[in-house]
Short mmCIF file of C-alpha atoms in Angstrom, two decimals:
data_model
loop_
_atom_site.label_atom_id
_atom_site.label_comp_id
_atom_site.label_asym_id
_atom_site.label_seq_id
_atom_site.Cartn_x
_atom_site.Cartn_y
_atom_site.Cartn_z
CA MET G 1 0.00 0.00 0.00
CA THR G 2 1.44 3.33 -1.12
CA ILE G 3 0.40 6.92 -0.56
CA ILE G 4 1.03 9.19 -3.56
CA ALA G 5 0.83 12.93 -2.88
CA VAL G 6 0.59 15.99 -5.13
CA PRO G 7 1.84 19.09 -3.26
CA PHE G 8 1.04 22.50 -4.73
CA ARG G 9 2.34 25.89 -3.66
CA LEU G 10 2.45 29.40 -5.04
CA ARG G 11 5.76 31.15 -5.53
CA ASN G 12 5.50 34.75 -6.69
CA PHE G 13 1.89 33.83 -7.46
CA THR G 14 3.02 31.14 -9.90
CA LEU G 15 1.72 27.62 -9.26
CA GLU G 16 4.39 25.03 -8.48
CA VAL G 17 4.20 21.31 -7.81
CA GLY G 18 6.47 19.32 -5.51
CA HIS G 19 8.06 16.19 -6.97
CA ARG G 20 11.09 13.94 -7.08
CA ALA G 21 13.51 13.89 -9.99
CA ASN G 22 15.80 11.16 -11.31
CA THR G 23 14.12 8.21 -9.67
CA LYS G 24 14.18 4.92 -11.55
CA PHE G 25 10.82 5.99 -13.01
CA GLY G 26 12.08 9.50 -13.92
CA THR G 27 10.19 12.45 -12.42
CA THR G 28 7.59 11.20 -9.95
CA LEU G 29 5.30 12.55 -7.29
CA ILE G 30 6.21 12.00 -3.65
CA THR G 31 5.26 8.71 -2.06
CA GLY G 32 5.37 6.82 1.20
CA HIS G 33 3.97 3.86 3.04
CA PRO G 34 1.43 4.19 5.86
CA GLY G 35 2.30 2.59 9.15
CA ALA G 36 0.19 -0.31 10.38
CA ASP G 37 -1.32 1.63 13.26
CA GLU G 38 -2.18 5.00 11.77
CA SER G 39 -5.13 6.23 9.74
CA LEU G 40 -4.48 6.77 6.04
CA ASP G 41 -5.17 10.49 6.35
CA ASP G 42 -2.71 10.85 9.24
CA ALA G 43 -0.15 8.83 7.31
CA ALA G 44 -0.59 11.02 4.23
CA ARG G 45 -0.21 14.17 6.30
CA SER G 46 2.95 12.93 7.93
CA ILE G 47 4.55 11.60 4.69
CA ILE G 48 3.88 14.97 3.05
CA SER G 49 5.35 16.90 5.99
CA GLN G 50 8.47 14.74 5.96
CA TRP G 51 9.16 15.40 2.29
CA ILE G 52 8.29 19.09 2.27
CA GLY G 53 9.65 20.13 5.64
CA CYS G 54 6.48 21.64 7.09
CA ASP G 55 2.81 20.79 7.54
CA ALA G 56 0.47 21.30 4.60
CA GLN G 57 -2.16 23.96 4.97
CA TYR G 58 -4.79 21.71 3.35
CA VAL G 59 -4.83 17.99 2.50
CA GLU G 60 -7.54 16.07 0.66
CA GLN G 61 -7.82 12.43 -0.35
CA LEU G 62 -8.28 12.03 -4.10
CA TYR G 63 -8.72 8.47 -5.34
CA THR G 64 -7.61 4.94 -4.57
CA LEU G 65 -6.48 2.70 -7.34
CA SER G 66 -5.09 -0.75 -7.66
CA THR G 67 -2.04 -0.57 -9.87
CA ALA G 68 -0.02 -3.22 -11.69
CA ARG G 69 3.66 -2.58 -12.36
CA GLN G 70 5.96 -5.34 -13.51
CA ASP G 71 3.22 -7.83 -12.63
CA LYS G 72 3.15 -6.61 -9.03
CA ARG G 73 -0.21 -5.33 -7.86
CA GLU G 74 -0.34 -2.53 -5.35
CA VAL G 75 -2.99 -0.25 -3.88
CA ALA G 76 -2.21 3.47 -4.18
CA ILE G 77 -4.16 6.10 -2.24
CA SER G 78 -3.66 9.56 -3.68
CA TYR G 79 -3.77 12.94 -1.94
CA ILE G 80 -3.55 16.61 -2.87
CA ALA G 81 -1.75 19.00 -0.49
CA LEU G 82 -1.69 22.79 -0.55
CA PHE G 83 1.04 24.96 0.96
CA ARG G 84 1.05 28.61 1.77
CA GLN G 85 3.84 30.64 0.32
CA ASP G 86 4.73 32.13 3.67
CA GLY G 87 4.51 28.96 5.72
CA CYS G 88 7.40 26.84 4.59
CA THR G 89 11.09 27.52 4.20
CA GLY G 90 12.09 24.74 1.86
CA PRO G 91 12.22 21.04 1.21
CA ALA G 92 13.26 18.84 4.10
CA ASP G 93 14.55 16.20 1.75
CA ASP G 94 17.13 17.08 -0.88
CA ARG G 95 15.60 14.59 -3.33
CA MET G 96 12.53 16.84 -3.34
CA HIS G 97 12.08 19.67 -5.87
CA TRP G 98 9.50 22.28 -6.82
CA SER G 99 8.74 23.03 -10.47
CA ARG G 100 6.26 25.21 -12.25
CA VAL G 101 3.25 23.13 -13.23
CA VAL G 102 3.84 23.86 -16.92
CA ASP G 103 7.41 22.54 -16.66
CA LEU G 104 6.52 19.22 -15.06
CA HIS G 105 6.78 16.12 -17.24
CA ILE G 106 5.81 12.91 -15.52
CA HIS G 107 6.45 9.80 -17.58
CA ASP G 108 5.15 7.21 -15.16
CA HIS G 109 1.59 6.35 -16.14
CA ILE G 110 0.15 6.04 -12.63
CA HIS G 111 1.79 9.22 -11.33
CA HIS G 112 0.62 11.05 -14.43
CA MET G 113 -3.00 9.95 -13.83
CA VAL G 114 -2.82 11.09 -10.24
CA PHE G 115 -1.31 14.46 -11.14
CA ASP G 116 -3.96 15.07 -13.82
CA TYR G 117 -6.75 14.30 -11.41
CA ALA G 118 -5.25 16.49 -8.65
CA SER G 119 -5.15 19.40 -11.13
CA LEU G 120 -8.78 18.76 -12.12
CA ARG G 121 -9.92 18.75 -8.48
CA LEU G 122 -8.04 21.92 -7.65
CA LYS G 123 -9.45 23.72 -10.70
CA ALA G 124 -12.99 22.62 -9.95
CA LYS G 125 -12.86 23.51 -6.25
CA LEU G 126 -11.58 26.95 -7.10
CA GLY G 127 -15.03 27.53 -8.57
CA TYR G 128 -17.16 26.71 -5.55
CA THR G 129 -14.96 26.84 -2.44
CA ASN G 130 -12.42 29.21 -0.88
CA ILE G 131 -9.66 26.64 -1.54
CA ALA G 132 -7.41 29.43 -2.90
CA TYR G 133 -7.20 30.59 0.73
CA HIS G 134 -4.88 27.67 1.39
CA LEU G 135 -2.39 28.82 -1.23
CA LEU G 136 -2.34 32.59 -0.76
CA PRO G 137 -0.62 34.68 1.91
CA GLU G 138 -2.91 36.32 4.43
CA LEU G 139 -3.14 39.62 2.53
CA PHE G 140 -3.18 39.93 -1.25
CA THR G 141 -4.27 42.28 -3.99
CA LEU G 142 -7.02 41.45 -6.48
CA SER G 143 -4.33 41.22 -9.17
CA GLU G 144 -2.47 38.61 -7.16
CA LEU G 145 -5.71 36.68 -6.61
CA GLN G 146 -6.45 36.82 -10.32
CA GLN G 147 -2.94 35.63 -11.15
CA THR G 148 -3.42 32.68 -8.79
CA TYR G 149 -6.72 31.73 -10.42
CA GLU G 150 -5.18 31.99 -13.88
CA HIS G 151 -2.28 29.73 -12.91
CA VAL G 152 -4.56 27.09 -11.44
CA LEU G 153 -7.11 27.24 -14.27
CA GLY G 154 -4.41 27.34 -16.93
CA HIS G 155 -5.97 30.23 -18.83
CA ARG G 156 -6.45 34.00 -18.61
CA VAL G 157 -9.63 35.38 -17.05
CA ASP G 158 -11.32 38.68 -17.85
CA LYS G 159 -10.17 41.28 -15.29
CA ARG G 160 -13.45 43.17 -14.93
CA ASN G 161 -15.61 40.05 -14.71
CA PHE G 162 -13.19 38.46 -12.26
CA ARG G 163 -13.19 41.51 -9.95
CA ARG G 164 -16.95 41.85 -10.09
CA ARG G 165 -17.50 38.16 -9.33
CA MET G 166 -14.94 37.99 -6.50
CA THR G 167 -16.09 41.14 -4.74
CA ALA G 168 -19.76 40.08 -5.11
CA SER G 169 -19.06 36.57 -3.73
CA ARG G 170 -18.72 37.78 -0.15
CA THR G 171 -15.71 35.47 0.33
CA LEU G 172 -13.33 38.45 0.45
CA ASP G 173 -12.85 41.25 2.98
CA LYS G 174 -11.23 44.46 1.80
CA THR G 175 -8.76 45.65 4.43
CA ALA G 176 -7.72 49.25 5.12
CA ALA G 177 -4.15 48.37 4.05
CA MET G 178 -2.75 49.28 0.65
CA ARG G 179 0.38 48.14 -1.18
CA ARG G 180 2.37 50.16 -3.69
CA ASP G 181 4.19 48.13 -6.36
CA GLY G 182 6.70 50.16 -8.37
CA SER G 183 5.12 53.13 -10.07
CA TYR G 184 1.52 51.87 -10.07
CA ARG G 185 -0.99 53.51 -7.81
CA PRO G 186 -1.40 51.65 -4.49
CA ALA G 187 -3.64 48.56 -4.61
CA ALA G 188 -6.08 47.61 -1.85
CA LEU G 189 -5.21 44.48 0.11
CA TYR G 190 -7.84 41.78 0.64
CA ARG G 191 -8.13 38.77 2.87
CA PHE G 192 -10.52 35.79 2.83
CA ALA G 193 -13.60 36.62 4.86
CA THR G 194 -14.19 33.19 6.31
CA GLN G 195 -12.55 29.80 6.46
CA ASP G 196 -15.61 27.91 7.67
CA ASP G 197 -17.31 26.78 4.45
CA HIS G 198 -16.00 23.27 5.16
CA ALA G 199 -19.25 21.67 3.93
CA ALA G 200 -18.73 23.08 0.44
CA TYR G 201 -15.53 21.08 0.05
CA LEU G 202 -17.57 17.87 -0.11
CA THR G 203 -15.00 16.00 1.94
CA PRO G 204 -16.31 13.68 4.67
CA SER G 205 -16.86 15.47 7.98
CA TRP G 206 -15.03 12.60 9.67
CA ALA G 207 -11.94 12.72 7.43
CA SER G 208 -8.86 13.65 9.44
CA ALA G 209 -7.17 15.12 6.37
CA SER G 210 -8.71 18.38 5.16
CA PHE G 211 -7.63 21.23 7.39
CA SER G 212 -4.32 21.32 9.17
CA GLN G 213 -3.51 22.01 12.80
CA ARG G 214 -2.08 25.32 11.72
CA HIS G 215 -5.43 26.21 10.25
CA ASP G 216 -7.29 25.25 13.41
CA GLU G 217 -4.89 27.21 15.54
CA THR G 218 -5.84 30.38 13.71
CA GLY G 219 -9.20 30.15 15.46
CA ALA G 220 -11.29 29.19 12.42
CA ASP G 221 -14.43 27.10 12.87
CA ALA G 222 -13.38 24.19 10.67
CA PRO G 223 -14.29 20.94 12.41
CA MET V 1 -9.04 -4.98 1.97
CA THR V 2 -12.79 -4.56 1.84
CA ILE V 3 -15.11 -2.78 -0.55
CA ILE V 4 -18.15 -1.20 1.14
CA ALA V 5 -20.97 -0.13 -1.17
CA VAL V 6 -24.02 2.10 -0.71
CA PRO V 7 -26.67 1.23 -3.35
CA PHE V 8 -29.53 3.68 -3.85
CA ARG V 9 -32.69 3.23 -5.91
CA LEU V 10 -36.05 4.92 -6.30
CA ARG V 11 -39.22 2.94 -5.73
CA ASN V 12 -42.39 4.87 -6.45
CA PHE V 13 -40.13 7.92 -6.39
CA THR V 14 -39.13 7.18 -2.80
CA LEU V 15 -35.39 6.83 -2.12
CA GLU V 16 -34.33 3.41 -0.87
CA VAL V 17 -30.94 2.05 0.18
CA GLY V 18 -29.73 -1.53 -0.24
CA HIS V 19 -28.29 -3.22 2.85
CA ARG V 20 -27.91 -6.41 4.82
CA ALA V 21 -29.87 -7.12 7.98
CA ASN V 22 -29.07 -9.31 10.98
CA THR V 23 -25.36 -9.63 10.46
CA LYS V 24 -23.18 -9.93 13.55
CA PHE V 25 -22.86 -6.14 13.37
CA GLY V 26 -26.64 -5.60 12.90
CA THR V 27 -27.76 -3.76 9.77
CA THR V 28 -24.78 -3.12 7.50
CA LEU V 29 -24.04 -1.97 4.00
CA ILE V 30 -23.00 -4.54 1.41
CA THR V 31 -19.35 -5.56 1.29
CA GLY V 32 -16.93 -7.75 -0.59
CA HIS V 33 -13.26 -8.36 -1.23
CA PRO V 34 -11.52 -7.41 -4.47
CA GLY V 35 -9.68 -10.16 -6.29
CA ALA V 36 -5.91 -9.90 -6.64
CA ASP V 37 -6.00 -9.30 -10.38
CA GLU V 38 -8.80 -6.81 -10.86
CA SER V 39 -8.99 -3.03 -10.54
CA LEU V 40 -10.78 -1.73 -7.46
CA ASP V 41 -13.46 -0.08 -9.60
CA ASP V 42 -14.13 -3.31 -11.51
CA ALA V 43 -14.22 -5.24 -8.24
CA ALA V 44 -16.71 -2.76 -6.74
CA ARG V 45 -18.91 -2.98 -9.82
CA SER V 46 -18.95 -6.76 -9.74
CA ILE V 47 -19.52 -7.03 -5.95
CA ILE V 48 -22.47 -4.64 -6.26
CA SER V 49 -23.93 -6.56 -9.22
CA GLN V 50 -23.65 -9.84 -7.35
CA TRP V 51 -25.56 -8.54 -4.33
CA ILE V 52 -28.22 -6.60 -6.23
CA GLY V 53 -28.78 -8.92 -9.18
CA CYS V 54 -28.09 -6.45 -11.96
CA ASP V 55 -25.50 -3.86 -13.01
CA ALA V 56 -25.64 -0.44 -11.40
CA GLN V 57 -26.48 2.47 -13.65
CA TYR V 58 -23.81 4.62 -11.99
CA VAL V 59 -20.93 3.83 -9.61
CA GLU V 60 -18.55 6.29 -7.94
CA GLN V 61 -15.68 5.78 -5.52
CA LEU V 62 -16.20 7.70 -2.27
CA TYR V 63 -13.37 7.45 0.24
CA THR V 64 -10.75 5.03 1.49
CA LEU V 65 -10.22 4.59 5.17
CA SER V 66 -8.12 2.45 7.39
CA THR V 67 -10.35 0.98 10.05
CA ALA V 68 -9.65 -0.73 13.32
CA ARG V 69 -12.12 -3.29 14.66
CA GLN V 70 -11.27 -5.57 17.55
CA ASP V 71 -7.65 -4.52 17.13
CA LYS V 72 -7.61 -5.69 13.52
CA ARG V 73 -6.72 -2.98 10.99
CA GLU V 74 -8.28 -3.11 7.56
CA VAL V 75 -8.48 -0.83 4.55
CA ALA V 76 -12.01 -0.11 3.34
CA ILE V 77 -12.70 1.50 -0.05
CA SER V 78 -16.24 2.86 -0.25
CA TYR V 79 -18.50 3.28 -3.27
CA ILE V 80 -21.92 4.72 -4.07
CA ALA V 81 -24.10 2.94 -6.66
CA LEU V 82 -27.30 4.17 -8.30
CA PHE V 83 -29.98 1.93 -9.78
CA ARG V 84 -32.80 2.76 -12.10
CA GLN V 85 -36.24 1.74 -10.99
CA ASP V 86 -36.98 -0.03 -14.27
CA GLY V 87 -33.65 -1.78 -14.67
CA CYS V 88 -33.57 -4.37 -11.93
CA THR V 89 -36.02 -7.04 -10.86
CA GLY V 90 -34.87 -7.72 -7.35
CA PRO V 91 -32.02 -8.73 -5.09
CA ALA V 92 -29.89 -11.63 -6.26
CA ASP V 93 -28.99 -12.51 -2.72
CA ASP V 94 -31.72 -13.19 -0.17
CA ARG V 95 -29.62 -11.62 2.62
CA MET V 96 -29.97 -8.35 0.74
CA HIS V 97 -32.81 -5.90 1.50
CA TRP V 98 -34.00 -2.48 0.38
CA SER V 99 -35.30 0.03 2.95
CA ARG V 100 -36.42 3.60 2.77
CA VAL V 101 -33.53 5.86 3.71
CA VAL V 102 -35.46 7.27 6.67
CA ASP V 103 -36.01 3.74 8.03
CA LEU V 104 -32.36 2.69 7.91
CA HIS V 105 -30.53 2.43 11.23
CA ILE V 106 -26.91 1.41 10.96
CA HIS V 107 -25.19 0.80 14.27
CA ASP V 108 -21.75 -0.09 13.03
CA HIS V 109 -19.59 3.04 13.24
CA ILE V 110 -17.65 2.56 9.98
CA HIS V 111 -20.72 1.67 7.92
CA HIS V 112 -22.56 4.62 9.40
CA MET V 113 -19.74 7.00 8.39
CA VAL V 114 -19.75 5.62 4.86
CA PHE V 115 -23.54 5.87 4.54
CA ASP V 116 -23.53 9.47 5.79
CA TYR V 117 -20.87 10.46 3.32
CA ALA V 118 -22.64 8.70 0.41
CA SER V 119 -25.78 10.69 1.23
CA LEU V 120 -23.80 13.94 1.34
CA ARG V 121 -22.21 13.26 -2.07
CA LEU V 122 -25.54 12.34 -3.66
CA LYS V 123 -27.21 15.48 -2.29
CA ALA V 124 -24.38 17.73 -3.43
CA LYS V 125 -24.14 16.25 -6.93
CA LEU V 126 -27.87 16.69 -7.41
CA GLY V 127 -27.10 20.41 -7.39
CA TYR V 128 -24.54 20.56 -10.17
CA THR V 129 -24.84 17.36 -12.26
CA ASN V 130 -27.57 15.33 -13.94
CA ILE V 131 -26.95 12.51 -11.44
CA ALA V 132 -30.74 12.15 -10.93
CA TYR V 133 -30.79 10.73 -14.45
CA HIS V 134 -29.28 7.54 -13.04
CA LEU V 135 -32.18 7.03 -10.64
CA LEU V 136 -35.21 8.03 -12.72
CA PRO V 137 -37.01 6.08 -15.45
CA GLU V 138 -36.56 7.40 -18.97
CA LEU V 139 -39.73 9.52 -18.91
CA PHE V 140 -41.02 11.36 -15.86
CA THR V 141 -43.23 14.27 -14.88
CA LEU V 142 -41.91 17.37 -13.16
CA SER V 143 -43.79 16.27 -10.03
CA GLU V 144 -41.92 12.97 -10.05
CA LEU V 145 -38.62 14.79 -10.55
CA GLN V 146 -39.44 17.12 -7.66
CA GLN V 147 -40.36 14.17 -5.43
CA THR V 148 -37.00 12.55 -6.26
CA TYR V 149 -35.10 15.71 -5.37
CA GLU V 150 -37.04 16.09 -2.12
CA HIS V 151 -36.27 12.50 -1.10
CA VAL V 152 -32.56 12.88 -1.81
CA LEU V 153 -32.27 16.31 -0.20
CA GLY V 154 -34.42 15.29 2.77
CA HIS V 155 -36.60 18.40 2.65
CA ARG V 156 -39.45 19.92 0.62
CA VAL V 157 -38.63 22.30 -2.20
CA ASP V 158 -40.78 25.16 -3.47
CA LYS V 159 -42.76 23.89 -6.48
CA ARG V 160 -42.67 27.08 -8.56
CA ASN V 161 -38.97 27.76 -7.97
CA PHE V 162 -38.12 24.14 -8.66
CA ARG V 163 -39.99 24.09 -11.98
CA ARG V 164 -38.52 27.39 -13.05
CA ARG V 165 -34.99 26.30 -12.20
CA MET V 166 -35.26 22.86 -13.82
CA THR V 167 -36.83 24.05 -17.05
CA ALA V 168 -34.31 26.91 -17.30
CA SER V 169 -31.33 24.60 -16.69
CA ARG V 170 -31.49 23.08 -20.19
CA THR V 171 -30.87 19.63 -18.70
CA LEU V 172 -34.45 18.54 -19.47
CA ASP V 173 -36.29 17.91 -22.73
CA LYS V 174 -40.06 18.17 -22.73
CA THR V 175 -41.52 15.32 -24.81
CA ALA V 176 -44.81 15.32 -26.72
CA ALA V 177 -46.09 12.55 -24.41
CA MET V 178 -48.49 13.21 -21.54
CA ARG V 179 -49.55 11.06 -18.61
CA ARG V 180 -52.91 11.20 -16.82
CA ASP V 181 -52.82 10.19 -13.14
CA GLY V 182 -56.28 9.69 -11.63
CA SER V 183 -58.49 12.73 -11.95
CA TYR V 184 -55.69 15.32 -12.42
CA ARG V 185 -55.21 16.94 -15.77
CA PRO V 186 -52.56 15.19 -17.88
CA ALA V 187 -48.95 16.08 -17.02
CA ALA V 188 -46.20 16.55 -19.60
CA LEU V 189 -43.46 13.92 -19.62
CA TYR V 190 -39.80 14.98 -19.59
CA ARG V 191 -36.50 13.22 -20.21
CA PHE V 192 -32.90 14.26 -19.50
CA ALA V 193 -31.53 16.19 -22.46
CA THR V 194 -28.00 14.88 -22.28
CA GLN V 195 -25.94 12.33 -20.44
CA ASP V 196 -22.57 13.69 -21.46
CA ASP V 197 -21.74 16.18 -18.71
CA HIS V 198 -19.25 13.64 -17.38
CA ALA V 199 -16.69 16.36 -16.53
CA ALA V 200 -19.08 17.95 -14.04
CA TYR V 201 -19.07 14.81 -11.91
CA LEU V 202 -15.46 15.52 -10.90
CA THR V 203 -14.57 11.85 -11.07
CA PRO V 204 -11.24 10.96 -12.72
CA SER V 205 -11.52 10.51 -16.49
CA TRP V 206 -9.56 7.29 -16.11
CA ALA V 207 -11.76 5.76 -13.41
CA SER V 208 -13.45 2.64 -14.68
CA ALA V 209 -16.34 3.09 -12.27
CA SER V 210 -18.64 6.00 -13.11
CA PHE V 211 -20.90 5.01 -15.99
CA SER V 212 -22.06 1.48 -16.62
CA GLN V 213 -22.04 -0.63 -19.77
CA ARG V 214 -25.78 -0.25 -19.89
CA HIS V 215 -25.37 3.49 -20.01
CA ASP V 216 -22.80 3.29 -22.83
CA GLU V 217 -25.03 0.96 -24.79
CA THR V 218 -27.75 3.58 -24.91
CA GLY V 219 -25.48 5.55 -27.22
CA ALA V 220 -24.54 8.30 -24.77
CA ASP V 221 -21.21 10.05 -25.15
CA ALA V 222 -19.87 9.28 -21.69
CA PRO V 223 -16.25 8.16 -21.96
#
């Protein structure tokens, strides 16, 4: 039984994925084996933390598949993990790398399937949850939010429509703070209004993955 | 490794769930063990067919959990299965029963968690997919559709809003056929306009579960 994880983070508001390079299967996702006495979600969380060097902000189970490789059957349970830009100083394991999503080329069939599905889930949840909260720093401009959405979705979005939709969605709070970038006029800084729409994520209420300790410690209502 | 399945069907537009009664754990869901050489999705599909006596119209993987019972750890992979009222003549196994959802009382902790999550998924997907297609007969009235939604959601919905929303959603085709029930004036019969919104289901494109052979044989575009 193997856990396969797809870690995502933003760096300079560009989406990156954590992976291993130069394994015997080429570039692969990160993997590990759950201990006999722990829940799968706890095992996933701890395998991810060990590779990345800090706890994920958000973890979600994706799909379980029975794989055959060189006639050996194995069960793989896949997970997505999101990291905040400001929460992690670097990989704990020097076999671990971050690459821009567009630069990642996974040859292994199973890892490729898992990565594709993780991307699909993340894209879809961007549409109906505040999942972007788990990637962004606490304060951000609407341009930075838009850039994040564009990187995850893989296409440009219309600026005016995007701003109208985001400010109408009541998921954002405009703060009194402003940020000046270069010679542009100062941009208002926003934060996510709430982190308690847990039900919208459609994950089981009893799953121990989902929201991290760090998240709970911020005083949010997530169960 | 165990597969746990939650089969749902409509009978007279009332939602029923398939289960076992009087096991050593009381009322439980249906279970089985995947063979060494088959995919988990294929195994789930075949275990469900064996219990119910016909192929499910729709199957989706739910969640994988590592359970501990009497100090024995086991991995359970859970599935939801939907059956069409007109597609199945009865249980293949006489230990298998159908009960109205409101009448089901599952004592076993793990089975209860799985059932709760299956209900949550079904409710949620009713909102953004044509998943109800997999429960309803080919032709139905708007009243029957409303009754189905109310049973799945567990609450009444406003008739006028419901009709407006459903007819505006472009997921339904009004047919020329009418049906007279008792002394009411004849009601128009509808069918689902398309079965090819597979992407909306958010299941992996490579999952072999999802849509059944029966569904493909009707000429739909589902992959």
